[in-house]
PDB file of C-alpha atoms in Angstrom:
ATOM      1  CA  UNK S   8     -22.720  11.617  20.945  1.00  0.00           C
ATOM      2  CA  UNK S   9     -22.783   7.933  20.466  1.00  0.00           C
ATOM      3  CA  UNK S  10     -19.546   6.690  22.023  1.00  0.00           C
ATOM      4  CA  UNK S  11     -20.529   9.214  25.219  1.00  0.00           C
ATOM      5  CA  UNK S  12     -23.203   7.163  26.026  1.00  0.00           C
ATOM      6  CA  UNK S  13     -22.621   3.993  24.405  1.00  0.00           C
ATOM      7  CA  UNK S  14     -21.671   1.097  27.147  1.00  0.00           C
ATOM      8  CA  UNK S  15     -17.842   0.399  27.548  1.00  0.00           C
ATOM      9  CA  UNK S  16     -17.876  -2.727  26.047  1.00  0.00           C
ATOM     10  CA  UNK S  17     -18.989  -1.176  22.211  1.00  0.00           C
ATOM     11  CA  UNK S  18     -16.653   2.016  23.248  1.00  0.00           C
ATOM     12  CA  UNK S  19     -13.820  -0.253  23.007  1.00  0.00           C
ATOM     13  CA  UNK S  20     -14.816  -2.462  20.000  1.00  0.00           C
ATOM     14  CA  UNK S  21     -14.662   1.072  18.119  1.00  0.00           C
ATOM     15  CA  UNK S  22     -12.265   2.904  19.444  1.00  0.00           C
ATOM     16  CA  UNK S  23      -9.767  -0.562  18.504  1.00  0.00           C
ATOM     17  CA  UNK S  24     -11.214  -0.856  15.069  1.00  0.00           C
ATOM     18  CA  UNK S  25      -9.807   2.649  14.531  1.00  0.00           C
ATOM     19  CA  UNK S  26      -6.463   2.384  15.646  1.00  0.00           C
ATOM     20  CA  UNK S  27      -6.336  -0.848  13.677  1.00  0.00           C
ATOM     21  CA  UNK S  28      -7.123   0.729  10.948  1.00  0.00           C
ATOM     22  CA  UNK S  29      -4.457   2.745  11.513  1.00  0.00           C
ATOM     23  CA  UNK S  30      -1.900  -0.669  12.489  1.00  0.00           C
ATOM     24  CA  UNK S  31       1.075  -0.466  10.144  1.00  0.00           C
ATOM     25  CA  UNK S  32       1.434  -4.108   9.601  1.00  0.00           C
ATOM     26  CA  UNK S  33      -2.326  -4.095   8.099  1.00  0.00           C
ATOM     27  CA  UNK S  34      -2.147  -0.102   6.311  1.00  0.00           C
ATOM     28  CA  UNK S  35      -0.184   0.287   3.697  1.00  0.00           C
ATOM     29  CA  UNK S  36       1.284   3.667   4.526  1.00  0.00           C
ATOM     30  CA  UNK S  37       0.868   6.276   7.069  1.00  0.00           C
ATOM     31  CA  UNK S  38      -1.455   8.850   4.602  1.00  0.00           C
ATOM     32  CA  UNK S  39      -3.632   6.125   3.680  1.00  0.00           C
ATOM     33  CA  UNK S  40      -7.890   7.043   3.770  1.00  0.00           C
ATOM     34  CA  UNK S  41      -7.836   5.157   6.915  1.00  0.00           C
ATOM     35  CA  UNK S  42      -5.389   6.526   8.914  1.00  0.00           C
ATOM     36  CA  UNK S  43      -6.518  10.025   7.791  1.00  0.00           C
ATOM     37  CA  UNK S  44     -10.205   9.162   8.794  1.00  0.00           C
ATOM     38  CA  UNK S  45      -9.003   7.796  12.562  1.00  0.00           C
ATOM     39  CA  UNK S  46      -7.382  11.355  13.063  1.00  0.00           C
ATOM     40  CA  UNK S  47     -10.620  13.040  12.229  1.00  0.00           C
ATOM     41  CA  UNK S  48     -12.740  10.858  14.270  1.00  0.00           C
ATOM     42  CA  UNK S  49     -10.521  10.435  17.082  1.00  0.00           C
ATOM     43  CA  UNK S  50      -9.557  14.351  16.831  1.00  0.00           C
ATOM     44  CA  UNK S  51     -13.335  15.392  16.786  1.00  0.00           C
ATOM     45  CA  UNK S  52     -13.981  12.656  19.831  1.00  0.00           C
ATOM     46  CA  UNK S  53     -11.196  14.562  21.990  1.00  0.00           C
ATOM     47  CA  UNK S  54     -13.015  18.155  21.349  1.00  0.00           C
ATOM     48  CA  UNK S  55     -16.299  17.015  22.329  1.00  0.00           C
ATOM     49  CA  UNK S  56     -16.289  13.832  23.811  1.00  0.00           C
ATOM     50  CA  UNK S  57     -12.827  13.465  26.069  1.00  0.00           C
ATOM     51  CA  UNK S  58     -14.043  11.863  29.346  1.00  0.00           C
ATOM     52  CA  UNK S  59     -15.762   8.451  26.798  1.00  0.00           C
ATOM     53  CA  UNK S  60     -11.874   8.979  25.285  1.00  0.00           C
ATOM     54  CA  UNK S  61      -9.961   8.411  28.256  1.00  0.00           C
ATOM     55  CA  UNK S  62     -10.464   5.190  29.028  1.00  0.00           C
ATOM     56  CA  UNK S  63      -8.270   5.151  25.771  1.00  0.00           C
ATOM     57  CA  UNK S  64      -5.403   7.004  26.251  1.00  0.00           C
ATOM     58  CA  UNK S  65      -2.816   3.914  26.218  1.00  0.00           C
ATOM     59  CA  UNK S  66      -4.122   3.279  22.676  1.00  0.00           C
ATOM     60  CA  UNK S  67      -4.227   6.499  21.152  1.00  0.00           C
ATOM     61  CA  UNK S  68      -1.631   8.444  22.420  1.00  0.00           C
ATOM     62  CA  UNK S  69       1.114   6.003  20.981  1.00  0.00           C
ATOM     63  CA  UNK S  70      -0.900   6.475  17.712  1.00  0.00           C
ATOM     64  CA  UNK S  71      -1.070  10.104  17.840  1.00  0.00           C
ATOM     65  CA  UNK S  72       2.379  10.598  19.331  1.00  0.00           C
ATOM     66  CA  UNK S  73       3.778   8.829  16.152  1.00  0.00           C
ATOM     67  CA  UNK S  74       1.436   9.804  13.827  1.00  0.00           C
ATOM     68  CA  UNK S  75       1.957  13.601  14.087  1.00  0.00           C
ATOM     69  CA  UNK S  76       5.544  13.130  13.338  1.00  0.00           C
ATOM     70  CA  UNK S  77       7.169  14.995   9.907  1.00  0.00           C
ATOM     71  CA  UNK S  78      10.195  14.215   9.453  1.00  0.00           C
ATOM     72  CA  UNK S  79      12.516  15.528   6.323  1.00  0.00           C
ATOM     73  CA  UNK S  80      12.671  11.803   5.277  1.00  0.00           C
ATOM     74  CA  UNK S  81       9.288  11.808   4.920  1.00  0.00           C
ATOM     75  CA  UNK S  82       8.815  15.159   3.187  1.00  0.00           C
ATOM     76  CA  UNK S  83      11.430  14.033   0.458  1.00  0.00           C
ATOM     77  CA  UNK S  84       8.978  10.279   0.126  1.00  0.00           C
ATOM     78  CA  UNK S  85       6.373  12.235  -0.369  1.00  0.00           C
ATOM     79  CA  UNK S  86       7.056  14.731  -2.239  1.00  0.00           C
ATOM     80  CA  UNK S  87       9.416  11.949  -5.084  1.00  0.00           C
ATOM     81  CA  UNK S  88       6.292   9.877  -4.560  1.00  0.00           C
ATOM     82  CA  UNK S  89       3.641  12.407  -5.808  1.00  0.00           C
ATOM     83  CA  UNK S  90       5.585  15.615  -7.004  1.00  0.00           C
ATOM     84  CA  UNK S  91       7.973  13.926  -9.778  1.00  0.00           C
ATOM     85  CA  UNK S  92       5.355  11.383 -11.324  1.00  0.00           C
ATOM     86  CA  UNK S  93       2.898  14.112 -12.074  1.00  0.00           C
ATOM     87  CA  UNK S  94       4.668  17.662 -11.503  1.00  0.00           C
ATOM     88  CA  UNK S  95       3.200  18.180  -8.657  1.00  0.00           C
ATOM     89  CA  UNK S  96      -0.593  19.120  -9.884  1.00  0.00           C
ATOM     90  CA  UNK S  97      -3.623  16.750  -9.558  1.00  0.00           C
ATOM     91  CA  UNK S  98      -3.880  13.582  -7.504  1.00  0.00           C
ATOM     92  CA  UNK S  99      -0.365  13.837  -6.206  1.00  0.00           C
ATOM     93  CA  UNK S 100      -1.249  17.480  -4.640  1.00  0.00           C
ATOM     94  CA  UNK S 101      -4.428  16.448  -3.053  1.00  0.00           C
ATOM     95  CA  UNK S 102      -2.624  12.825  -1.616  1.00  0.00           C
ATOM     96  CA  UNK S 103      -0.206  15.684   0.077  1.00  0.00           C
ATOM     97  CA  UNK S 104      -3.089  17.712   1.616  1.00  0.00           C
ATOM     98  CA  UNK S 105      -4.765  14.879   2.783  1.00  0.00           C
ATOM     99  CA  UNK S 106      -1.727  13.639   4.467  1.00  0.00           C
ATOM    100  CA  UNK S 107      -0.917  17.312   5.695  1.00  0.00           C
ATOM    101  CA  UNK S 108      -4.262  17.583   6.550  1.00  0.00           C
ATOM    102  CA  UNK S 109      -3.780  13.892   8.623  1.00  0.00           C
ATOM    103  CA  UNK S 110      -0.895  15.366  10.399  1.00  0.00           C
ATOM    104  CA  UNK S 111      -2.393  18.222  11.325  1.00  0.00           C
ATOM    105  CA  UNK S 112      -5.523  15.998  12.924  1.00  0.00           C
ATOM    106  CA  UNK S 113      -3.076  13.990  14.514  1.00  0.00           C
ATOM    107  CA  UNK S 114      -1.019  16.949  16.225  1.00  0.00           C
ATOM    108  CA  UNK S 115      -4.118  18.294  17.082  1.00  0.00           C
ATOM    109  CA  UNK S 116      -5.041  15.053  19.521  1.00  0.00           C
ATOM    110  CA  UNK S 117      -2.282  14.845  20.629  1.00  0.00           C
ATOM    111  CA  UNK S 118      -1.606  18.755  22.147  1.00  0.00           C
ATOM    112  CA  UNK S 119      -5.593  18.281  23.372  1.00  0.00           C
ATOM    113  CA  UNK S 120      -4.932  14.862  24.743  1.00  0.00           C
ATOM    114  CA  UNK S 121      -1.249  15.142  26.317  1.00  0.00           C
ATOM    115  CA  UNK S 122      -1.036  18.071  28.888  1.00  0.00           C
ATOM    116  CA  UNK S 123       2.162  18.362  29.465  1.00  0.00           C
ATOM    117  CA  UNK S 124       4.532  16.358  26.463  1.00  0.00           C
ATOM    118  CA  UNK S 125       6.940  15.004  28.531  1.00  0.00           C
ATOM    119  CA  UNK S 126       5.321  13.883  31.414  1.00  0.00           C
ATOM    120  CA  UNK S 127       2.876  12.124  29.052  1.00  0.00           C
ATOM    121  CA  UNK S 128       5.824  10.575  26.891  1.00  0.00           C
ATOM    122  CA  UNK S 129       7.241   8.999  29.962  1.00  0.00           C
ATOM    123  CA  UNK S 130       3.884   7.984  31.157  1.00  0.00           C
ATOM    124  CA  UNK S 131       3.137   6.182  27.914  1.00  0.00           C
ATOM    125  CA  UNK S 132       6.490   5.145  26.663  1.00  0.00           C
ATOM    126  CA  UNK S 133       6.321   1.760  26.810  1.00  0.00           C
ATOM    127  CA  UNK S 134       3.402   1.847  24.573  1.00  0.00           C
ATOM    128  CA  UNK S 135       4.897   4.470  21.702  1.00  0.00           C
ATOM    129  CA  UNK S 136       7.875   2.389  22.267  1.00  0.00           C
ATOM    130  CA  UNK S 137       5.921  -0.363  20.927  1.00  0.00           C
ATOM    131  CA  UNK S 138       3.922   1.240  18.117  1.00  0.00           C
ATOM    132  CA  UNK S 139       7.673   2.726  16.787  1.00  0.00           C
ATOM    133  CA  UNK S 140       9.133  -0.882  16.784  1.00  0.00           C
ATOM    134  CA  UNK S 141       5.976  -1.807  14.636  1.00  0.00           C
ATOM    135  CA  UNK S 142       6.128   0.903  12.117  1.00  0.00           C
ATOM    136  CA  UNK S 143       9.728   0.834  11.886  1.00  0.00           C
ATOM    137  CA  UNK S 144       8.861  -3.018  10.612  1.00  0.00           C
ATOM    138  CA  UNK S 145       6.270  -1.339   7.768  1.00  0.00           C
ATOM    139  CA  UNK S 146       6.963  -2.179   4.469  1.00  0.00           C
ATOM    140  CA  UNK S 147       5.896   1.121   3.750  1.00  0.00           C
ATOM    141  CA  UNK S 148       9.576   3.988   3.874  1.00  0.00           C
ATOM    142  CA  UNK S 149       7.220   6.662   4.990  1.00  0.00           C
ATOM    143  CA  UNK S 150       6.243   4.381   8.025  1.00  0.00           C
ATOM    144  CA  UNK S 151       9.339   3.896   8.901  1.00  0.00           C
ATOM    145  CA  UNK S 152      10.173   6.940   8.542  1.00  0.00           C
ATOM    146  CA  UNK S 153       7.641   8.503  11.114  1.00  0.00           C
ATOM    147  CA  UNK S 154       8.198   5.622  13.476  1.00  0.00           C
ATOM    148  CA  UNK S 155      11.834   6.520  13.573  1.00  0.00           C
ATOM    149  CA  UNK S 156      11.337  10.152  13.836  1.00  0.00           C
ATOM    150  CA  UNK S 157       8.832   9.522  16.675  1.00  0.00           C
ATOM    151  CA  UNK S 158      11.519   7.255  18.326  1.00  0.00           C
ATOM    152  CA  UNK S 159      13.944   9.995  18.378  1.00  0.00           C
ATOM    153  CA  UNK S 160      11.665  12.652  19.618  1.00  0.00           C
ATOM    154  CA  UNK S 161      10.358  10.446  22.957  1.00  0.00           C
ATOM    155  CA  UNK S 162      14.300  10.040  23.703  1.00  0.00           C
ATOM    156  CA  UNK S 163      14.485  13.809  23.251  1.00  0.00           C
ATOM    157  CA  UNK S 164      11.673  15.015  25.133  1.00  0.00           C
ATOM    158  CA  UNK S 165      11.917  12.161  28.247  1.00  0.00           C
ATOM    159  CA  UNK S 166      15.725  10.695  28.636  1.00  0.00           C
TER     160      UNK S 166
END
């Protein structure tokens, strides 16, 4: 209820500290707390709050558009990352829901945020464009992973 009334000015300072929390050159991977608490926030913002959200569309589209990604590449990190060093059971499983559970946020913004997928893709490819080139520059594999997985999908879905 905040950001809906809340002037522009503080809309912005929080809406940016969430999608830098969510920067790859800062994070350390894409399923870290952060980036799993921006999809929540930003997911529950677009349900009940999408006209203070669209000012914001250039900024968290990109985000969400690359963010929702799963690619086989990073099934396979994650699952040698969490699965092998503790069969699979305890923190490794719950690091794998939150990240599913990330994703799933994520997709979820973007199918309530982007109408129709291409037409939004080309509208904001420039943008995704630019978040891709930064989190195929991640030190993190899984980063780059979903950055290049993203990349491949806006060439797919607007050539």
């Amino acid at each position: 209820a905040a950001l809906s009334v809340a002037p522009k000015g503080r809309r912005a300072a929080f809406v940016d500290r969430l999608v830098a929390a969510c920067d790859p050159a800062t994070s350390d991977d894409a399923t870290s707390d952060a980036d799993t608490a921006a999809a929540l926030v930003f997911r529950e913002l677009s349900r009940g709050f999408a006209d203070a959200l669209s000012d914001f569309h250039s900024e968290v589209l990109p985000l969400a558009f690359v963010r929702k990604q799963e690619s086989s590449a990073s099934k396979r990190s994650e699952k040698e990352k969490h699965g092998s060093t503790n069969g699979g059971s305890g923190s490794g499983s719950s690091a794998s829901s939150a990240s599913e559970k990330a994703r799933t946020a994520w997709s979820e913004l973007w199918s309530e945020l982007a109408g129709a997928e291409s037409a939004t893709v080309r509208v904001h490819a420039q943008e995704i464009c630019a978040f891709c080139d930064k989190c195929m520059q991640s030190a993190s594999w899984l980063t780059k992973a979903q950055g290049a997985a993203a990349l491949a999908d806006a060439a797919s879905l607007a050539p």
